[in-house]
Amino acid sequence: MNLIFHDAVRPLLSQRILNDVVEALQTYAAIDVAMPSADT
């Protein structure tokens, strides 16, 4: 069984990222997604 947690502070999760995570979980036990932050 896999669990996927999403950080609600960044609500615009793309379908591509989600698909990539699900695909990577077929190979790896844990996955983390890191994205550059915007300079605010």
mmCIF file of C-alpha atoms in Angstrom:
data_model
loop_
_atom_site.group_PDB
_atom_site.id
_atom_site.type_symbol
_atom_site.label_atom_id
_atom_site.label_comp_id
_atom_site.label_asym_id
_atom_site.label_seq_id
_atom_site.Cartn_x
_atom_site.Cartn_y
_atom_site.Cartn_z
ATOM 1 C CA MET A 1 0.000 0.000 0.000
ATOM 2 C CA ASN A 2 1.222 3.498 -0.827
ATOM 3 C CA LEU A 3 0.228 6.756 0.818
ATOM 4 C CA ILE A 4 0.539 10.119 -0.877
ATOM 5 C CA PHE A 5 0.638 13.246 1.286
ATOM 6 C CA HIS A 6 0.153 16.695 -0.187
ATOM 7 C CA ASP A 7 1.232 20.007 1.316
ATOM 8 C CA ALA A 8 -1.966 22.091 1.188
ATOM 9 C CA VAL A 9 0.033 25.337 1.232
ATOM 10 C CA ARG A 10 0.849 24.656 -2.444
ATOM 11 C CA PRO A 11 -2.537 23.617 -3.863
ATOM 12 C CA LEU A 12 -1.612 23.638 -7.554
ATOM 13 C CA LEU A 13 -0.276 20.102 -7.847
ATOM 14 C CA SER A 14 -0.071 19.204 -11.526
ATOM 15 C CA GLN A 15 -1.350 15.920 -12.905
ATOM 16 C CA ARG A 16 2.115 15.289 -14.352
ATOM 17 C CA ILE A 17 3.790 15.473 -10.931
ATOM 18 C CA LEU A 18 1.191 13.163 -9.425
ATOM 19 C CA ASN A 19 1.610 10.670 -12.285
ATOM 20 C CA ASP A 20 5.407 10.776 -11.915
ATOM 21 C CA VAL A 21 5.138 10.110 -8.170
ATOM 22 C CA VAL A 22 2.779 7.164 -8.648
ATOM 23 C CA GLU A 23 5.069 5.719 -11.329
ATOM 24 C CA ALA A 24 8.185 6.150 -9.157
ATOM 25 C CA LEU A 25 6.456 4.344 -6.276
ATOM 26 C CA GLN A 26 6.526 1.216 -8.433
ATOM 27 C CA THR A 27 10.332 1.245 -8.080
ATOM 28 C CA TYR A 28 11.076 3.074 -4.820
ATOM 29 C CA ALA A 29 9.668 2.726 -1.303
ATOM 30 C CA ALA A 30 9.557 6.493 -0.713
ATOM 31 C CA ILE A 31 9.377 9.536 -2.979
ATOM 32 C CA ASP A 32 9.754 13.235 -2.249
ATOM 33 C CA VAL A 33 8.989 16.101 -4.612
ATOM 34 C CA ALA A 34 10.987 19.316 -4.364
ATOM 35 C CA MET A 35 10.265 22.443 -6.356
ATOM 36 C CA PRO A 36 12.013 25.810 -6.351
ATOM 37 C CA SER A 37 10.158 28.434 -4.370
ATOM 38 C CA ALA A 38 9.123 31.761 -5.815
ATOM 39 C CA ASP A 39 10.897 34.839 -4.509
ATOM 40 C CA THR A 40 8.152 36.751 -2.730
#
